Coordinates of C-alpha atoms in Angstrom, one line a residue:
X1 CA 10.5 -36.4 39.7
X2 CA 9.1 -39.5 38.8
X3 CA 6.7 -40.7 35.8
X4 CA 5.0 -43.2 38.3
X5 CA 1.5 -42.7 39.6
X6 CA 1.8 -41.7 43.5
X7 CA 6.0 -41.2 43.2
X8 CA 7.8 -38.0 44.8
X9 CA 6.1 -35.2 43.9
X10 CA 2.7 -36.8 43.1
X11 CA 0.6 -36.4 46.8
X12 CA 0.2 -33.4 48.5
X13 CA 1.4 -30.8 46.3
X14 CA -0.1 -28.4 43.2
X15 CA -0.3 -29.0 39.9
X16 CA 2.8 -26.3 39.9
X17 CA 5.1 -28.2 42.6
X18 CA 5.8 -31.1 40.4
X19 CA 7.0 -28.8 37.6
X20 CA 10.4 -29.0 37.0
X21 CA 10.2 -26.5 33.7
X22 CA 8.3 -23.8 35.6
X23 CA 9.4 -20.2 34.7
X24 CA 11.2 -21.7 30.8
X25 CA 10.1 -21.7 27.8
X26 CA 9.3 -25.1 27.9
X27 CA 6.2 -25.0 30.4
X28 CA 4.0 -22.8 27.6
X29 CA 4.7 -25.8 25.6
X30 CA 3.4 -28.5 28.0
X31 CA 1.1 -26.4 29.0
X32 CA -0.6 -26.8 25.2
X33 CA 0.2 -30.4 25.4
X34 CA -2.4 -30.7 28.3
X35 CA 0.0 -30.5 31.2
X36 CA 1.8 -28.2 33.7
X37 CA -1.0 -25.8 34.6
X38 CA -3.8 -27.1 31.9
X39 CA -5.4 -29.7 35.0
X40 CA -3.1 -32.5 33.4
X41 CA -0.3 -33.1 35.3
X42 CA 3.0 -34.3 33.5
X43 CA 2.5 -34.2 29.9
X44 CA 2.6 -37.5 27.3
X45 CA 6.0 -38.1 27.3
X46 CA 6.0 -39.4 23.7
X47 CA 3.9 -36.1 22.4
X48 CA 7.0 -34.2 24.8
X49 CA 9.9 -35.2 22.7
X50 CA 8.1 -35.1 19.3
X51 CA 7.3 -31.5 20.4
X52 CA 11.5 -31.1 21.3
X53 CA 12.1 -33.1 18.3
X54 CA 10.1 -30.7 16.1
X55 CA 11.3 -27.5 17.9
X56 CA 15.0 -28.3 17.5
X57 CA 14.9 -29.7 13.9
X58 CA 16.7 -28.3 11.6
X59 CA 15.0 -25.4 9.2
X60 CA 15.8 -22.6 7.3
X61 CA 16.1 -19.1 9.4
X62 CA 15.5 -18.2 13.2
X63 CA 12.2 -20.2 13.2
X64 CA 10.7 -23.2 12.6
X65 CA 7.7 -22.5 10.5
X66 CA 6.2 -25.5 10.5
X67 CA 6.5 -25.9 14.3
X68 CA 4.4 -22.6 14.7
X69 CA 1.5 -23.8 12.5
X70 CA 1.5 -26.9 14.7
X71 CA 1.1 -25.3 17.9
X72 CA -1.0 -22.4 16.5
X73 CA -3.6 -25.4 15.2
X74 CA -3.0 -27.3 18.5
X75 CA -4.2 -23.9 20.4
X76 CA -7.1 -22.7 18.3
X77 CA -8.4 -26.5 18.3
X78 CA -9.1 -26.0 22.3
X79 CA -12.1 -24.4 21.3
X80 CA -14.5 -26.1 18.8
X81 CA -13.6 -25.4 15.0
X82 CA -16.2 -26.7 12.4
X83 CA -15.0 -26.8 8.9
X84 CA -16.9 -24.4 6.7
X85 CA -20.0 -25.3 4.9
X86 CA -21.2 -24.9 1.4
X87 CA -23.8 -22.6 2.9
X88 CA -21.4 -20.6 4.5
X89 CA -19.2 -20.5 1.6
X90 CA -22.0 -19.3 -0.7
X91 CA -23.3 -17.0 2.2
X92 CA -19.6 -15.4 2.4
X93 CA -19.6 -15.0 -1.7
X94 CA -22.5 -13.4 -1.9
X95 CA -22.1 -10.8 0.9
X96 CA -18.5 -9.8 -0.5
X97 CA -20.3 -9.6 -3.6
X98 CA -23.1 -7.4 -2.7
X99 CA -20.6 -5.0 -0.9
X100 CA -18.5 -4.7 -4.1
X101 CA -21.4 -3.5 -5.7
X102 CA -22.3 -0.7 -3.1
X103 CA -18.6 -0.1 -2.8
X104 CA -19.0 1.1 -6.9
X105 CA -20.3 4.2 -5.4
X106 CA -18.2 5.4 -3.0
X107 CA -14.9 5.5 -4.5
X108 CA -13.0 5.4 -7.9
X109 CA -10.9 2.2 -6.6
X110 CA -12.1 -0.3 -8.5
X111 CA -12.5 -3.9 -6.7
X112 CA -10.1 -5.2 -5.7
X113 CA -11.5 -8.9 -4.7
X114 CA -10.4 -11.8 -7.5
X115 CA -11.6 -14.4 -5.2
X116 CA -13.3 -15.1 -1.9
X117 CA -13.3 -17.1 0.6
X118 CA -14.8 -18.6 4.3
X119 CA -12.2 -20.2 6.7
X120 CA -12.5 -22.3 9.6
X121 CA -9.4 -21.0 12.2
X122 CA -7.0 -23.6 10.9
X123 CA -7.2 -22.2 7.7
X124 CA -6.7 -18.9 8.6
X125 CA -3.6 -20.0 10.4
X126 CA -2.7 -21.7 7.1
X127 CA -3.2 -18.6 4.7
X128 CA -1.8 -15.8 6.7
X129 CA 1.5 -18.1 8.0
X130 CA 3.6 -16.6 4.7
X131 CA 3.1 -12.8 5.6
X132 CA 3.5 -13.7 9.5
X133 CA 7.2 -15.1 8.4
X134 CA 7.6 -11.9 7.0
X135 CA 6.7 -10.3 9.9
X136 CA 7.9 -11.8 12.7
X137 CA 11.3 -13.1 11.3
X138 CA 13.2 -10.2 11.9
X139 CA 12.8 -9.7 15.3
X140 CA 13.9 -13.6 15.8
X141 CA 17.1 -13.0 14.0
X142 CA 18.1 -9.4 16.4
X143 CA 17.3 -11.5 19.5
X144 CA 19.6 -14.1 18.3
X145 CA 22.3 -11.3 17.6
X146 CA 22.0 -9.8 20.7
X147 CA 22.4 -12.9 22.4
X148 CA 25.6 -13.3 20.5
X149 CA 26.8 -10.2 21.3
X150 CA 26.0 -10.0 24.7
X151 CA 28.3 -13.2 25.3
X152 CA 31.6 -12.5 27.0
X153 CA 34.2 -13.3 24.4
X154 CA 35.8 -16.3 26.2
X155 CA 32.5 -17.5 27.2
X156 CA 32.4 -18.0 23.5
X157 CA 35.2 -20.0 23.6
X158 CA 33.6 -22.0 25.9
X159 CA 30.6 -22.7 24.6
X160 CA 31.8 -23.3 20.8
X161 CA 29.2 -25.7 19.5
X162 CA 26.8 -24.4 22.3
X163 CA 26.0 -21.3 20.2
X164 CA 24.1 -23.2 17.8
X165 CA 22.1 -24.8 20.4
X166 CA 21.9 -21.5 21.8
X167 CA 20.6 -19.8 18.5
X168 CA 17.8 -22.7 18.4
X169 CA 17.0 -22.5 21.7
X170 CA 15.9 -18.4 21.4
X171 CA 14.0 -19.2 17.9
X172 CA 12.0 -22.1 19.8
X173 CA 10.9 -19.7 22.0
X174 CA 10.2 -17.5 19.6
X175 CA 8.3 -20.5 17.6
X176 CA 6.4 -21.2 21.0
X177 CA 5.1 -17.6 21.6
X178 CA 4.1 -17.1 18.1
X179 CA 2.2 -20.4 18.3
X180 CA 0.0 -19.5 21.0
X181 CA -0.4 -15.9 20.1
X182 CA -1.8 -17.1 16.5
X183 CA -3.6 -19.7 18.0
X184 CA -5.2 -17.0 19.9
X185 CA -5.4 -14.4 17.1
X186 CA -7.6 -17.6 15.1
X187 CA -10.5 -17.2 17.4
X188 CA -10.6 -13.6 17.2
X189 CA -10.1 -12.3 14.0
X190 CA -13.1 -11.8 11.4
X191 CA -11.6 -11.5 7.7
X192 CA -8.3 -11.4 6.2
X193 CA -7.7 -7.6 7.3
X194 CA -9.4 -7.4 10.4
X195 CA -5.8 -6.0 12.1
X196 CA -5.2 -3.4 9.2
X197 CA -2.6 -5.2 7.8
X198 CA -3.1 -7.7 4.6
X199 CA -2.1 -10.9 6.0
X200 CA -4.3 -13.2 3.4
X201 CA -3.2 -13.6 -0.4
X202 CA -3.7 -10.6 -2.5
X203 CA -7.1 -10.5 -3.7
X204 CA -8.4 -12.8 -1.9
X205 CA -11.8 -11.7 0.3
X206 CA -11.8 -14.0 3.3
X207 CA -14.2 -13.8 6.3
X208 CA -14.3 -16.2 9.1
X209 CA -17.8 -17.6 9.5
X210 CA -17.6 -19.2 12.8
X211 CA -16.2 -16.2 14.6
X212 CA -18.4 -14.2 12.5
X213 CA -21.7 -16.2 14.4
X214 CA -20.0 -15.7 17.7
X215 CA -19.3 -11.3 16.9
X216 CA -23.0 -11.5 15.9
X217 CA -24.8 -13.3 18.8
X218 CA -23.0 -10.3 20.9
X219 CA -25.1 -8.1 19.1
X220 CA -28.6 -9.1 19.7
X221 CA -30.2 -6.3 17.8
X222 CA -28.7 -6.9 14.9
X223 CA -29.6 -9.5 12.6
X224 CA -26.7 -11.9 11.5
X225 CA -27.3 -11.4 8.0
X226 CA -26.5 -7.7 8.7
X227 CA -23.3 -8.6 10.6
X228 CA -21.9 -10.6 7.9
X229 CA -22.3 -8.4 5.3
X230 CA -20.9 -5.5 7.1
X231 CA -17.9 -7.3 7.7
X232 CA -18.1 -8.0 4.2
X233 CA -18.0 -4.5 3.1
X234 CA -15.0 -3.5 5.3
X235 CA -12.7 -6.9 4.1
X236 CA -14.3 -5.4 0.8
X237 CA -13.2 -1.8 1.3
X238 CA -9.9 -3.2 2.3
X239 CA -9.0 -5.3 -0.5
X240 CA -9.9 -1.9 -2.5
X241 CA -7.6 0.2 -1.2
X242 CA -4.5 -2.1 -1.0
X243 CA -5.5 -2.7 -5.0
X244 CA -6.1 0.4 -5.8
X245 CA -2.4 1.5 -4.0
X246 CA 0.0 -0.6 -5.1
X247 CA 2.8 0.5 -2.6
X248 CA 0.6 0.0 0.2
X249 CA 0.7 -3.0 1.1
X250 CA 4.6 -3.5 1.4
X251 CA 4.5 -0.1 2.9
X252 CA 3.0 -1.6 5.7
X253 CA 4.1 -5.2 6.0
X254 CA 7.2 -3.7 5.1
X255 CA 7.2 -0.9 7.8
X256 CA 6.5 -3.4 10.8
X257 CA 9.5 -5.9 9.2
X258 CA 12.0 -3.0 9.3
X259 CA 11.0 -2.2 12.9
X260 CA 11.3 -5.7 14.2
X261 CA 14.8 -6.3 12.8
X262 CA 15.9 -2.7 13.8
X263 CA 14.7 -3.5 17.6
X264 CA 17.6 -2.6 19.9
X265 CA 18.0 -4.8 22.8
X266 CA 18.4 -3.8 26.0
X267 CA 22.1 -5.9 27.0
X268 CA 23.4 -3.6 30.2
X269 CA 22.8 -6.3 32.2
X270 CA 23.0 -9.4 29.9
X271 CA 27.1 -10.0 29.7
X272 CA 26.5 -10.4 33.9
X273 CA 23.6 -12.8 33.9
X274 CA 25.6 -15.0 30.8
X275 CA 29.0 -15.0 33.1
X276 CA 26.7 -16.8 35.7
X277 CA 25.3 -19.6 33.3
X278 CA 26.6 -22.7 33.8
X279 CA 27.1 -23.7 29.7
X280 CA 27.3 -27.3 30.4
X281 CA 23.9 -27.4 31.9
X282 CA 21.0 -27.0 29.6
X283 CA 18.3 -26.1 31.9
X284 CA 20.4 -23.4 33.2
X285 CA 20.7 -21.7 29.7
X286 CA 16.6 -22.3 29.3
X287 CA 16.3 -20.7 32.5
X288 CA 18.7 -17.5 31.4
X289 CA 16.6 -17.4 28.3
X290 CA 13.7 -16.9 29.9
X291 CA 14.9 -14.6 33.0
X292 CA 14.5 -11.5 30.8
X293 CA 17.2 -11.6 28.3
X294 CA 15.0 -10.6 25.4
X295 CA 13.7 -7.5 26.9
X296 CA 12.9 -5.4 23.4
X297 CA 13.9 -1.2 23.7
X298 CA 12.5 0.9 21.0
X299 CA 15.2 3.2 20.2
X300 CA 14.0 7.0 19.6
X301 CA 14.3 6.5 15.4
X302 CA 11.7 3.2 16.3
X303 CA 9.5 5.4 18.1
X304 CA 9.1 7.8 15.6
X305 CA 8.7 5.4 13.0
X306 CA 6.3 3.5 15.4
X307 CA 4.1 6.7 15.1
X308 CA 4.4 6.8 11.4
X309 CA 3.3 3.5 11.2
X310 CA 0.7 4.2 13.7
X311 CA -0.6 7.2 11.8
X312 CA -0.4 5.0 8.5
X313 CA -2.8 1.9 10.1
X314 CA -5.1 4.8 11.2
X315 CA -5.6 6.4 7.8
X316 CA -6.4 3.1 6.7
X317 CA -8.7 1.7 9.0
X318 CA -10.6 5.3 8.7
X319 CA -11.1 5.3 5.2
X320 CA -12.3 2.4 5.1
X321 CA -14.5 3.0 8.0
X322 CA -15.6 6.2 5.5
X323 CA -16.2 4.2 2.6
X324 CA -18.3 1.9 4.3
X325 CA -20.0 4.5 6.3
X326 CA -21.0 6.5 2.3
X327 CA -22.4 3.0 1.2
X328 CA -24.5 2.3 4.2
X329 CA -25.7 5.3 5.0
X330 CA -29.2 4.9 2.8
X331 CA -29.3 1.1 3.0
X332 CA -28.6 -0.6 6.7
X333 CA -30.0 1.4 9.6
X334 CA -27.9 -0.5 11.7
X335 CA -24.7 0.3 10.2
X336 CA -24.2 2.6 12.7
X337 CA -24.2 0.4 15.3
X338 CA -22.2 -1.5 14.0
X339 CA -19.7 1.2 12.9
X340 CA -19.4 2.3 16.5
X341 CA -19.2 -1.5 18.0
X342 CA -16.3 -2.2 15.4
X343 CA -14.9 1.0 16.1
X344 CA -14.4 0.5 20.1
X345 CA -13.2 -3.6 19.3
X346 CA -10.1 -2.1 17.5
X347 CA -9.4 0.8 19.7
X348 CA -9.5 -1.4 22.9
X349 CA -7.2 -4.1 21.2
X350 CA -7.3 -7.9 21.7
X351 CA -5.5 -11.0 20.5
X352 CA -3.8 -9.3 17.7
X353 CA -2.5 -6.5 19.3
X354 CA -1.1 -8.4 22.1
X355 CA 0.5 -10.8 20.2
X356 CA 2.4 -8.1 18.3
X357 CA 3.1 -6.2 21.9
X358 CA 4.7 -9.3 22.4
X359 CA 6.6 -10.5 19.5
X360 CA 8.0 -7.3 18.4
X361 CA 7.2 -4.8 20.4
X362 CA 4.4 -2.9 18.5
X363 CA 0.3 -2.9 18.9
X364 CA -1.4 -2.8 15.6
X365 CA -3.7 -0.6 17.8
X366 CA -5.3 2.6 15.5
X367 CA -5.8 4.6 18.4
X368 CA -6.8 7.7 15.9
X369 CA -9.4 5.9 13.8
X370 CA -11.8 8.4 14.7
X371 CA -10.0 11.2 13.9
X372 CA -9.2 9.9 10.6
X373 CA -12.2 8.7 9.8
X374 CA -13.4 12.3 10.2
X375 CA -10.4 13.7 8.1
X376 CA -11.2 11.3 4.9
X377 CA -14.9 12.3 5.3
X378 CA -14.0 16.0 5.3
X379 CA -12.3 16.1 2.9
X380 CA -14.4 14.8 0.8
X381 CA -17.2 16.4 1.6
X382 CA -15.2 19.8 0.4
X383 CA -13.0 18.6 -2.4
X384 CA -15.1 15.3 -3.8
X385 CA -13.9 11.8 -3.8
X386 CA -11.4 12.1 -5.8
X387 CA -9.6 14.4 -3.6
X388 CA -10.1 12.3 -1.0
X389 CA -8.6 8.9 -2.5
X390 CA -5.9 10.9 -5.1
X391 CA -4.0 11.3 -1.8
X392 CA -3.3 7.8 -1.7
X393 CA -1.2 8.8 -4.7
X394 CA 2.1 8.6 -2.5
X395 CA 3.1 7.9 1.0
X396 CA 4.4 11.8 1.0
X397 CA 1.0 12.9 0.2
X398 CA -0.5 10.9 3.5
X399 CA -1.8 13.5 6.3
X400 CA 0.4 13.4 9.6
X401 CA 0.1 13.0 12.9
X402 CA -0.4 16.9 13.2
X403 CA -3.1 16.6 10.7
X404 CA -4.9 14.1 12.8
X405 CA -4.7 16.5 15.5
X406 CA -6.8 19.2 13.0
X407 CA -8.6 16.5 10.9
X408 CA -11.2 19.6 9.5
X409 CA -8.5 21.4 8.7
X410 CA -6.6 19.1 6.1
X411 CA -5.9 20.8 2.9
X412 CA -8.0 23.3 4.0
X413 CA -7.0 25.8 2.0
X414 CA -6.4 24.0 -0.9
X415 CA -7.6 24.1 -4.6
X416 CA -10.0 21.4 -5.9
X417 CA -8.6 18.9 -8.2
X418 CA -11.5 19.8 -10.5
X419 CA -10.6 23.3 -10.5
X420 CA -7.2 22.9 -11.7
X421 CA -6.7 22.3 -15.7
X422 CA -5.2 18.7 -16.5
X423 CA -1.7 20.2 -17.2
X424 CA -1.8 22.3 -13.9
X425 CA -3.0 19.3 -11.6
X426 CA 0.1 17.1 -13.1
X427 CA 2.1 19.6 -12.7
X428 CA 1.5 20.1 -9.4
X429 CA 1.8 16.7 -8.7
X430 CA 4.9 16.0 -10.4
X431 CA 6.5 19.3 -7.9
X432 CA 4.8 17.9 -5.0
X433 CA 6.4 14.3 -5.5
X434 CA 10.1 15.4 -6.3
X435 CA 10.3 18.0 -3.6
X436 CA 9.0 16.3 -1.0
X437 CA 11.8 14.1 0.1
X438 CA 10.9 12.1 3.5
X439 CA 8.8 15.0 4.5
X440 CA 5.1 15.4 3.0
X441 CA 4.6 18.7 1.1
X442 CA 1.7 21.0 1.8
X443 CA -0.9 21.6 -0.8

């Protein structure tokens, strides 16, 4: 390879055939940088090693935090990224503060918004980068084990010192994919909760008013206005909820954490490819890092927790889809359309979910929106809202899968909170928390 103009490599071949890092983790990397695949050619030499510089510096756990907001910036700035205006800022405040108020009638949550917000990308990349550490470290740390363990004992020997090099070799891949996957999320994403999870600062209502314009011009029967504060009333109902139940939001965040660092790793075949590394040659190690080494395996306790948690996002999304749906339902005739446009955009996943099918093995997809959705309205249509949200109460209270699969049938046969005295209804809840165990008692 040469770094002259017209050298060996330059004439007569495709923008691939000069690539020495083709197939490593390294080309994504260039590949951001302008080069390798981006219509560049090589890549600035001086931005390469700052990048290598800044992948393999020394930091505190399996990833380079700082390293991912740079490449997460660097990806969302390839499309344009205005910072927000005072207009935009005032239009966001007043929306989330309109939907608070309709949002008094629909449920006994009080609000849960202390301040709001309107962020360009970057900033979204900035705001949600401490509950993404959260998220995402875990599964970091078991690929770095596995590695470790996979290693033929004297290959250990061997490669002494190489094991730390190995260790920040897997988190700078790690670092590089979540880079470009938030990069990616940043141009998608609406508000703070658009994926279910809270991933901004706890009261804090946050929409995104460029990728709010660009949702909106999709929708040409709808007037922007309308769009925004729609949007507005679900980051709204979301901020709510998560108030309103405390151990919700580290039920979740906490849920996806625990089934990152509990991701088995599929080693049959990893001692064999390691005994065929050369561990003097770096570029051989890249290249056995990226040859499929990291292949995640849900073990059968992951995939039943991956439904719980599945079942969990869903009951979420649909009551907030409820809630919004009550406070519309006499005010924005095209709330529906928009309830069903919403609806579809998280069932057929995007950005968000991808980057999570990558990263740890789990799409924040809630497939069963629908049929929650129905389940929260039913239930209040027959018991009140206070039946409907006073199952919130505790995780074991939450309906199931199998009630998803009857959603007009939850608590069908059960008694009315306000038909119960005050005694019997604590009672009753007091039985139905310290029986239930792990299992979620019937009414």
């Amino acid at each position: 390879m040469s770094d002259t103009p017209g050298g060996p490599g330059q004439s007569g071949q495709g923008p691939d055939d000069d690539n020495p890092f083709k197939g490593t983790p390294f080309e994504q990397i260039f590949s951001q940088m302008g080069g390798f695949g981006a219509g560049g050619g090589m890549p600035d030499l001086n931005a390469l090693m700052a990048q290598m510089q800044s992948l393999f510096a020394p930091h505190d756990g399996p990833v380079n935090w700082d390293t991912v907001t740079d490449l997460a910036r660097r990806a969302a700035a390839q499309e344009p990224d205005p910072a927000v205006s005072a207009a935009q800022s005032s239009a966001v405040a007043d929306a989330v503060r309109l939907a608070d108020h309709w949002l008094d009638t629909t449920t006994e949550f009080p609000s849960g918004v202390t301040t709001t917000a309107a962020w360009s990308r970057a900033e979204w990349i900035v705001e949600t980068i401490p509950v993404w550490k959260v998220l995402v470290e875990p599964i970091a740390g078991s690929a770095t084990q596995a590695l470790g363990q996979a290693m033929p004992e004297e290959m250990r020997q061997l490669a002494g010192p190489l094991m730390a090099m190995l260790g920040k070799a897997s988190g700078a891949m790690v670092a590089s994919q979540v880079g470009s996957g938030l990069g990616a999320l940043a141009g998608d994403v609406l508000s703070a909760s658009d994926i279910g999870l809270p991933l901004g600062p706890i009261g804090r209502a946050a929409l995104l008013p460029t990728n709010v314009t660009a949702f909106a011009d999709e929708l040409p029967d709808v007037s922007t206005d309308d769009v925004l504060l729609y949007l507005a009333l679900r980051e709204a109902a979301h901020q709510r909820l998560f108030a309103g139940v405390p151990w919700l939001r580290d039920h979740l965040i906490g849920a996806v954490a625990e089934y990152g660092a509990g991701m088995d790793f599929d080693t049959s075949g990893m001692e064999a490819k390691l005994r065929e590394v050369d561990m003097t040659n770096p570029a051989a190690m890249q290249d056995a890092l990226a040859g499929g080494l990291f292949d995640p395996e849900p073990s059968p306790a992951q995939k039943a927790a991956l439904e719980k948690l599945e079942v969990t996002l869903a009951l979420v999304e649909g009551w907030v889809d409820e809630v919004v749906s009550q406070a519309t339902a006499e005010r924005m005739p095209a709330a529906a359309k928009l309830q069903e446009t919403v609806r579809r955009r998280r069932a057929a996943g995007g950005p968000a979910e991808q980057t999570f099918a990558t990263l740890v093995g789990l799409e924040l997809r809630p497939r069963r929106l629908r049929d929650a959705a129905t389940l929260w309205g039913s239930l209040r249509t027959r018991q009140g809202t206070e039946a409907r949200d006073g199952v919130w109460m505790s995780p074991h209270l939450l309906p199931t899968a199998a009630d998803l699969d009857d959603p007009l049938g939850f608590r069908e046969d059960s008694v009315a909170p306000g038909e119960l005295s005050e005694e019997e209804f604590d009672a009753g809840l007091r039985d139905l928390l310290d029986g239930g165990g792990d299992e979620r008692p019937t009414a």
